[in-house]
mmCIF file of C-alpha atoms in Angstrom:
data_model
loop_
_atom_site.group_PDB
_atom_site.id
_atom_site.type_symbol
_atom_site.label_atom_id
_atom_site.label_comp_id
_atom_site.label_asym_id
_atom_site.label_seq_id
_atom_site.Cartn_x
_atom_site.Cartn_y
_atom_site.Cartn_z
ATOM 1 C CA MET A 1025 -16.809 12.230 4.693
ATOM 2 C CA LYS A 1026 -13.589 12.953 2.822
ATOM 3 C CA ILE A 1027 -10.484 10.742 3.116
ATOM 4 C CA ALA A 1028 -7.094 11.628 1.615
ATOM 5 C CA LEU A 1029 -4.426 9.051 0.805
ATOM 6 C CA MET A 1030 -0.805 9.726 -0.096
ATOM 7 C CA ASP A 1031 2.095 7.810 -1.618
ATOM 8 C CA SER A 1032 4.902 8.441 -4.074
ATOM 9 C CA GLY A 1033 2.909 6.607 -6.757
ATOM 10 C CA ILE A 1034 0.105 4.111 -7.258
ATOM 11 C CA GLY A 1035 0.857 2.046 -4.166
ATOM 12 C CA LEU A 1036 -2.031 3.933 -2.549
ATOM 13 C CA LEU A 1037 -4.548 2.224 -4.863
ATOM 14 C CA ALA A 1038 -5.034 -0.806 -2.619
ATOM 15 C CA ALA A 1039 -5.945 1.227 0.462
ATOM 16 C CA ALA A 1040 -8.053 3.638 -1.596
ATOM 17 C CA ALA A 1041 -9.988 0.758 -3.141
ATOM 18 C CA ALA A 1042 -10.495 -0.774 0.306
ATOM 19 C CA MET A 1043 -11.897 2.544 1.534
ATOM 20 C CA ARG A 1044 -14.164 2.773 -1.520
ATOM 21 C CA ARG A 1045 -15.523 -0.700 -0.800
ATOM 22 C CA LEU A 1046 -16.014 -0.013 2.917
ATOM 23 C CA ARG A 1047 -17.503 3.455 2.448
ATOM 24 C CA PRO A 1048 -18.745 4.015 -1.112
ATOM 25 C CA ASP A 1049 -20.132 7.382 0.013
ATOM 26 C CA ALA A 1050 -16.707 8.775 0.987
ATOM 27 C CA ASP A 1051 -14.981 11.368 -1.186
ATOM 28 C CA LEU A 1052 -11.384 10.305 -1.839
ATOM 29 C CA VAL A 1053 -8.362 12.515 -2.488
ATOM 30 C CA LEU A 1054 -5.346 10.654 -3.900
ATOM 31 C CA SER A 1055 -2.126 12.646 -3.608
ATOM 32 C CA CYS A 1056 1.039 11.209 -5.171
ATOM 33 C CA ASP A 1057 4.408 12.502 -6.337
ATOM 34 C CA PRO A 1058 5.343 11.587 -9.927
ATOM 35 C CA ASP A 1059 7.892 14.438 -9.950
ATOM 36 C CA GLY A 1060 9.777 12.997 -6.972
ATOM 37 C CA MET A 1061 9.328 9.248 -7.181
ATOM 38 C CA PRO A 1062 10.695 6.817 -6.256
ATOM 39 C CA TRP A 1063 10.996 7.804 -2.622
ATOM 40 C CA GLY A 1064 12.903 4.708 -1.506
ATOM 41 C CA PRO A 1065 16.404 5.809 -2.629
ATOM 42 C CA ARG A 1066 16.038 9.292 -1.089
ATOM 43 C CA THR A 1067 17.588 10.279 2.225
ATOM 44 C CA PRO A 1068 15.144 10.349 5.149
ATOM 45 C CA GLN A 1069 15.316 14.137 5.208
ATOM 46 C CA ASP A 1070 14.659 14.458 1.475
ATOM 47 C CA LEU A 1071 11.866 11.893 1.574
ATOM 48 C CA THR A 1072 10.247 13.722 4.481
ATOM 49 C CA GLY A 1073 10.288 16.964 2.505
ATOM 50 C CA ARG A 1074 8.592 15.303 -0.479
ATOM 51 C CA ALA A 1075 6.042 13.614 1.781
ATOM 52 C CA LEU A 1076 5.194 16.887 3.520
ATOM 53 C CA ALA A 1077 4.594 18.583 0.177
ATOM 54 C CA VAL A 1078 2.300 15.778 -0.970
ATOM 55 C CA ALA A 1079 0.434 15.801 2.354
ATOM 56 C CA ARG A 1080 -0.004 19.569 2.327
ATOM 57 C CA ALA A 1081 -1.403 19.408 -1.207
ATOM 58 C CA ALA A 1082 -3.982 16.917 0.042
ATOM 59 C CA ALA A 1083 -4.692 19.054 3.115
ATOM 60 C CA THR A 1084 -5.833 21.979 0.959
ATOM 61 C CA HIS A 1085 -8.863 19.845 0.079
ATOM 62 C CA ARG A 1086 -9.813 19.709 3.773
ATOM 63 C CA PRO A 1087 -9.981 15.939 4.280
ATOM 64 C CA ASP A 1088 -11.275 14.482 7.518
ATOM 65 C CA ALA A 1089 -8.267 12.124 7.692
ATOM 66 C CA LEU A 1090 -5.049 11.361 5.816
ATOM 67 C CA ILE A 1091 -3.791 7.817 5.217
ATOM 68 C CA VAL A 1092 -0.054 7.512 4.564
ATOM 69 C CA ALA A 1093 -0.414 4.563 2.174
ATOM 70 C CA CYS A 1094 3.324 3.973 1.916
ATOM 71 C CA ASN A 1095 5.503 1.885 4.215
ATOM 72 C CA THR A 1096 8.655 3.893 3.486
ATOM 73 C CA ALA A 1097 6.992 7.242 4.175
ATOM 74 C CA SER A 1098 5.425 5.854 7.342
ATOM 75 C CA VAL A 1099 8.872 4.779 8.574
ATOM 76 C CA HIS A 1100 10.636 8.076 7.929
ATOM 77 C CA ALA A 1101 8.061 10.868 7.707
ATOM 78 C CA LEU A 1102 5.128 9.963 9.969
ATOM 79 C CA PRO A 1103 6.252 12.068 12.964
ATOM 80 C CA ALA A 1104 6.764 15.122 10.733
ATOM 81 C CA LEU A 1105 3.415 14.610 8.992
ATOM 82 C CA ARG A 1106 1.590 14.354 12.309
ATOM 83 C CA ALA A 1107 3.367 17.417 13.656
ATOM 84 C CA ALA A 1108 2.321 19.397 10.580
ATOM 85 C CA LEU A 1109 -1.315 18.286 10.277
ATOM 86 C CA GLU A 1110 -2.644 16.996 13.579
ATOM 87 C CA PRO A 1111 -4.897 17.525 15.434
ATOM 88 C CA ALA A 1112 -6.853 19.170 12.614
ATOM 89 C CA ILE A 1113 -6.353 16.167 10.313
ATOM 90 C CA PRO A 1114 -5.725 12.720 11.831
ATOM 91 C CA VAL A 1115 -2.782 10.992 10.109
ATOM 92 C CA ILE A 1116 -2.828 7.196 9.850
ATOM 93 C CA GLY A 1117 0.403 5.387 8.956
ATOM 94 C CA THR A 1118 0.903 1.997 7.312
ATOM 95 C CA VAL A 1119 2.778 -0.741 9.177
ATOM 96 C CA PRO A 1120 3.487 -4.240 7.802
ATOM 97 C CA ALA A 1121 1.070 -6.778 9.285
ATOM 98 C CA ILE A 1122 3.786 -8.728 11.123
ATOM 99 C CA LYS A 1123 1.882 -9.054 14.403
ATOM 100 C CA PRO A 1124 -1.207 -10.856 13.010
ATOM 101 C CA ALA A 1125 0.960 -12.941 10.679
ATOM 102 C CA ALA A 1126 3.062 -14.205 13.569
ATOM 103 C CA ALA A 1127 0.188 -14.738 16.001
ATOM 104 C CA ALA A 1128 -0.151 -18.452 15.247
ATOM 105 C CA GLY A 1129 3.603 -19.051 15.610
ATOM 106 C CA GLY A 1130 4.039 -20.431 12.112
ATOM 107 C CA ARG A 1131 6.597 -19.843 9.361
ATOM 108 C CA VAL A 1132 6.381 -16.191 8.299
ATOM 109 C CA ALA A 1133 7.877 -14.589 5.182
ATOM 110 C CA ILE A 1134 8.011 -10.796 4.955
ATOM 111 C CA TRP A 1135 8.196 -9.546 1.382
ATOM 112 C CA ALA A 1136 9.579 -5.999 1.375
ATOM 113 C CA THR A 1137 11.757 -3.633 -0.604
ATOM 114 C CA PRO A 1138 15.535 -4.173 -0.344
ATOM 115 C CA ALA A 1139 15.819 -0.945 1.674
ATOM 116 C CA THR A 1140 13.280 -2.144 4.242
ATOM 117 C CA THR A 1141 14.508 -5.745 4.402
ATOM 118 C CA GLY A 1142 16.968 -6.059 7.265
ATOM 119 C CA SER A 1143 16.399 -2.446 8.332
ATOM 120 C CA PRO A 1144 16.343 -1.513 12.024
ATOM 121 C CA TYR A 1145 12.662 -0.603 11.564
ATOM 122 C CA GLN A 1146 11.633 -4.026 10.272
ATOM 123 C CA ARG A 1147 13.909 -5.884 12.666
ATOM 124 C CA GLY A 1148 12.285 -3.923 15.496
ATOM 125 C CA LEU A 1149 8.810 -5.022 14.384
ATOM 126 C CA ILE A 1150 9.996 -8.632 14.219
ATOM 127 C CA ARG A 1151 11.535 -8.366 17.682
ATOM 128 C CA ASP A 1152 8.428 -6.777 19.200
ATOM 129 C CA PHE A 1153 5.663 -8.706 17.480
ATOM 130 C CA ALA A 1154 6.970 -11.981 16.058
ATOM 131 C CA ASP A 1155 8.186 -13.770 19.153
ATOM 132 C CA GLY A 1156 7.627 -17.495 18.717
ATOM 133 C CA ALA A 1157 7.352 -17.416 14.935
ATOM 134 C CA ARG A 1158 10.065 -18.345 12.453
ATOM 135 C CA VAL A 1159 10.566 -15.289 10.262
ATOM 136 C CA THR A 1160 12.301 -14.995 6.899
ATOM 137 C CA GLU A 1161 12.894 -11.555 5.411
ATOM 138 C CA VAL A 1162 12.512 -11.651 1.627
ATOM 139 C CA PRO A 1163 13.900 -8.722 -0.409
ATOM 140 C CA CYS A 1164 11.997 -7.993 -3.615
ATOM 141 C CA PRO A 1165 14.304 -5.874 -5.836
ATOM 142 C CA GLY A 1166 12.497 -4.201 -8.704
ATOM 143 C CA LEU A 1167 9.014 -5.365 -7.757
ATOM 144 C CA ALA A 1168 7.607 -2.005 -6.651
ATOM 145 C CA ASP A 1169 9.026 -0.308 -9.759
ATOM 146 C CA ALA A 1170 7.536 -2.988 -12.011
ATOM 147 C CA VAL A 1171 4.135 -2.585 -10.353
ATOM 148 C CA GLU A 1172 4.338 1.190 -10.693
ATOM 149 C CA ALA A 1173 5.069 0.902 -14.414
ATOM 150 C CA GLY A 1174 2.429 -1.775 -14.987
ATOM 151 C CA ASP A 1175 5.143 -3.964 -16.525
ATOM 152 C CA GLU A 1176 3.661 -7.446 -16.326
ATOM 153 C CA ALA A 1177 6.791 -9.287 -17.480
ATOM 154 C CA ALA A 1178 8.964 -7.456 -14.944
ATOM 155 C CA VAL A 1179 6.443 -8.190 -12.192
ATOM 156 C CA VAL A 1180 6.516 -11.906 -13.013
ATOM 157 C CA ARG A 1181 10.333 -11.959 -12.960
ATOM 158 C CA ALA A 1182 10.585 -10.089 -9.656
ATOM 159 C CA VAL A 1183 7.888 -12.209 -8.041
ATOM 160 C CA ALA A 1184 9.537 -15.448 -9.200
ATOM 161 C CA ALA A 1185 12.879 -14.366 -7.707
ATOM 162 C CA ALA A 1186 11.248 -13.493 -4.371
ATOM 163 C CA ALA A 1187 9.313 -16.756 -4.315
ATOM 164 C CA GLU A 1188 12.584 -18.683 -4.624
ATOM 165 C CA LEU A 1189 13.774 -16.989 -1.417
ATOM 166 C CA THR A 1190 10.568 -17.892 0.426
ATOM 167 C CA PRO A 1191 10.596 -21.082 2.537
ATOM 168 C CA PRO A 1192 8.456 -23.769 0.884
ATOM 169 C CA ASP A 1193 6.766 -24.494 4.229
ATOM 170 C CA VAL A 1194 5.644 -20.883 4.698
ATOM 171 C CA THR A 1195 2.353 -20.430 6.548
ATOM 172 C CA ASP A 1196 1.976 -16.640 6.440
ATOM 173 C CA VAL A 1197 3.184 -14.069 3.898
ATOM 174 C CA VAL A 1198 3.364 -10.382 4.848
ATOM 175 C CA LEU A 1199 3.168 -8.001 1.895
ATOM 176 C CA GLY A 1200 5.377 -5.286 3.343
ATOM 177 C CA CYS A 1201 5.044 -2.742 0.542
ATOM 178 C CA THR A 1202 1.713 -1.246 -0.496
ATOM 179 C CA HIS A 1203 2.535 -1.769 -4.185
ATOM 180 C CA TYR A 1204 2.695 -5.540 -3.683
ATOM 181 C CA GLU A 1205 -0.979 -5.795 -2.778
ATOM 182 C CA LEU A 1206 -1.840 -4.813 -6.352
ATOM 183 C CA VAL A 1207 -0.263 -8.004 -7.715
ATOM 184 C CA GLU A 1208 -1.518 -10.584 -5.254
ATOM 185 C CA ALA A 1209 -2.551 -12.913 -8.091
ATOM 186 C CA PRO A 1210 0.943 -13.306 -9.609
ATOM 187 C CA VAL A 1211 2.466 -13.516 -6.122
ATOM 188 C CA ARG A 1212 0.052 -16.289 -5.195
ATOM 189 C CA ALA A 1213 0.754 -18.154 -8.447
ATOM 190 C CA ALA A 1214 4.519 -18.057 -7.833
ATOM 191 C CA LEU A 1215 4.144 -19.191 -4.234
ATOM 192 C CA ASP A 1216 1.786 -21.994 -5.255
ATOM 193 C CA ARG A 1217 4.563 -23.318 -7.471
ATOM 194 C CA ARG A 1218 7.087 -22.895 -4.652
ATOM 195 C CA THR A 1219 4.960 -24.568 -1.978
ATOM 196 C CA GLY A 1220 3.235 -27.146 -4.146
ATOM 197 C CA GLY A 1221 -0.049 -25.407 -3.489
ATOM 198 C CA GLY A 1222 0.338 -25.548 0.280
ATOM 199 C CA ALA A 1223 -1.893 -23.532 2.591
ATOM 200 C CA TYR A 1224 -0.645 -20.082 3.497
ATOM 201 C CA VAL A 1225 -2.265 -16.773 4.382
ATOM 202 C CA PHE A 1226 -1.535 -13.334 2.906
ATOM 203 C CA HIS A 1227 -1.368 -10.348 5.257
ATOM 204 C CA GLY A 1228 -1.713 -6.919 3.652
ATOM 205 C CA SER A 1229 -2.348 -3.490 5.125
ATOM 206 C CA ALA A 1230 -4.979 -1.984 2.807
ATOM 207 C CA GLU A 1231 -8.182 -2.931 4.600
ATOM 208 C CA PRO A 1232 -6.798 -2.664 8.159
ATOM 209 C CA VAL A 1233 -5.532 0.868 7.524
ATOM 210 C CA ALA A 1234 -8.858 1.882 5.965
ATOM 211 C CA VAL A 1235 -10.724 0.494 8.966
ATOM 212 C CA GLN A 1236 -8.343 2.307 11.318
ATOM 213 C CA ALA A 1237 -8.998 5.613 9.510
ATOM 214 C CA LEU A 1238 -12.729 5.148 9.948
ATOM 215 C CA ARG A 1239 -12.213 4.281 13.604
ATOM 216 C CA ARG A 1240 -10.217 7.466 14.148
ATOM 217 C CA LEU A 1241 -13.195 9.410 12.775
ATOM 218 C CA GLY A 1242 -15.731 7.572 14.904
ATOM 219 C CA ALA A 1243 -17.197 6.003 11.772
ATOM 220 C CA ARG A 1244 -17.673 2.402 10.728
ATOM 221 C CA PRO A 1245 -17.695 0.411 7.492
ATOM 222 C CA GLU A 1246 -20.995 0.679 5.644
ATOM 223 C CA PRO A 1247 -20.423 -1.024 2.294
ATOM 224 C CA GLY A 1248 -24.125 -0.994 1.465
ATOM 225 C CA LEU A 1249 -24.327 2.797 1.182
ATOM 226 C CA PRO A 1250 -24.916 4.385 -2.257
ATOM 227 C CA HIS A 1251 -21.844 4.903 -4.451
ATOM 228 C CA THR A 1252 -21.830 8.688 -4.220
ATOM 229 C CA GLY A 1253 -18.165 9.312 -3.318
ATOM 230 C CA SER A 1254 -16.052 11.446 -5.633
ATOM 231 C CA LEU A 1255 -12.413 10.988 -6.658
ATOM 232 C CA THR A 1256 -9.784 13.752 -6.759
ATOM 233 C CA VAL A 1257 -6.263 13.023 -8.008
ATOM 234 C CA LEU A 1258 -3.260 15.252 -7.261
ATOM 235 C CA LEU A 1259 0.036 14.736 -9.094
ATOM 236 C CA SER A 1260 2.810 16.493 -7.167
ATOM 237 C CA GLY A 1261 0.162 18.997 -6.115
ATOM 238 C CA ARG A 1262 -1.380 19.477 -9.558
ATOM 239 C CA PRO A 1263 -4.935 18.362 -10.386
ATOM 240 C CA GLY A 1264 -4.788 15.287 -12.609
ATOM 241 C CA THR A 1265 -6.211 11.862 -13.333
ATOM 242 C CA LEU A 1266 -5.174 8.337 -12.436
ATOM 243 C CA PRO A 1267 -1.980 7.370 -14.319
ATOM 244 C CA ALA A 1268 -2.569 4.955 -17.188
ATOM 245 C CA PRO A 1269 -0.834 2.011 -15.449
ATOM 246 C CA ALA A 1270 -3.297 2.355 -12.551
ATOM 247 C CA LEU A 1271 -6.091 1.174 -14.814
ATOM 248 C CA GLY A 1272 -4.246 -2.091 -15.358
ATOM 249 C CA TYR A 1273 -5.246 -3.085 -11.821
ATOM 250 C CA ALA A 1274 -8.671 -3.990 -10.504
ATOM 251 C CA GLU A 1275 -8.247 -1.415 -7.728
ATOM 252 C CA GLY A 1276 -7.585 1.387 -10.198
ATOM 253 C CA ARG A 1277 -10.583 0.464 -12.322
ATOM 254 C CA LEU A 1278 -12.806 0.351 -9.234
ATOM 255 C CA LEU A 1279 -11.741 3.868 -8.295
ATOM 256 C CA ALA A 1280 -12.034 5.238 -11.817
ATOM 257 C CA GLY A 1281 -15.570 3.908 -12.205
ATOM 258 C CA PRO A 1282 -17.400 2.514 -15.255
ATOM 259 C CA SER A 1283 -15.537 4.772 -17.709
ATOM 260 C CA ALA A 1284 -12.286 2.925 -16.940
ATOM 261 C CA GLY A 1285 -13.360 -0.050 -19.016
ATOM 262 C CA ALA A 1286 -13.044 1.951 -22.221
ATOM 263 C CA VAL A 1287 -9.330 2.608 -21.747
ATOM 264 C CA VAL A 1288 -8.069 -0.479 -19.957
ATOM 265 C CA GLY A 1289 -7.013 -2.026 -23.234
ATOM 266 C CA GLU A 1290 -4.646 0.885 -23.822
ATOM 267 C CA THR A 1291 -2.782 0.469 -20.543
ATOM 268 C CA VAL A 1292 0.425 -1.424 -19.964
ATOM 269 C CA GLY A 1293 0.059 -4.687 -18.077
ATOM 270 C CA GLY A 1294 -3.716 -4.616 -18.140
ATOM 271 C CA SER A 1295 -3.995 -8.246 -17.069
ATOM 272 C CA LEU A 1296 -1.837 -8.016 -13.957
ATOM 273 C CA GLN A 1297 -4.716 -8.326 -11.534
ATOM 274 C CA GLY A 1298 -8.421 -9.017 -11.777
#
């Protein structure tokens, strides 16, 4: 089984690592766009063009499914990606986990990029799936860029600013950008200070989207299988390797395998997570 994942940068690591844990036998193709990132400031039409190029590069490797491991690309480019690739290659988008977060009717905070916060897309999800819950939208300027660069100090600053905008009685926190799942530890530390260590639940998209991809293929998680899956990395269509900052995260090291340990000390922000 071969699964491709796409994003502008290393935000796809969380979903890729989840897939590796669920199906260690699966070959993974990671297709990102260092030449065109970040995608967030681009127009929808421009972003869609970049996303199509990244998806088509992945498609040349004949994957069984493609995960769009990027909230922004899922918002703007998913219809075009499906029109271009399906039915030959199922395309699975990433949606913030607002519905499960709001199910208990608690106090929900949605951490997202400034462009997504307050957008018609996110407001529509809140309207459709968060009825009965108290929802606070929390913009996180600079956080995705800091994660992408592996800049630990910048991550801590951005996380602290977002935590200050989060209600202290929060019960559920939606990580509405795939990059944010790579820094759950610093996010949790900042929220612990904000809430006094109160009980709250994180809701990410990495494992649910991996499970959904398997479901689309009629497969199921089998984490006990041998670790035989390969890793292919495409950088704006060119064969490459994981960017150095990726190895500063536990997810990147998992994907890179045992050899990653030798170079982790050379990466920026190597202690960000795990």
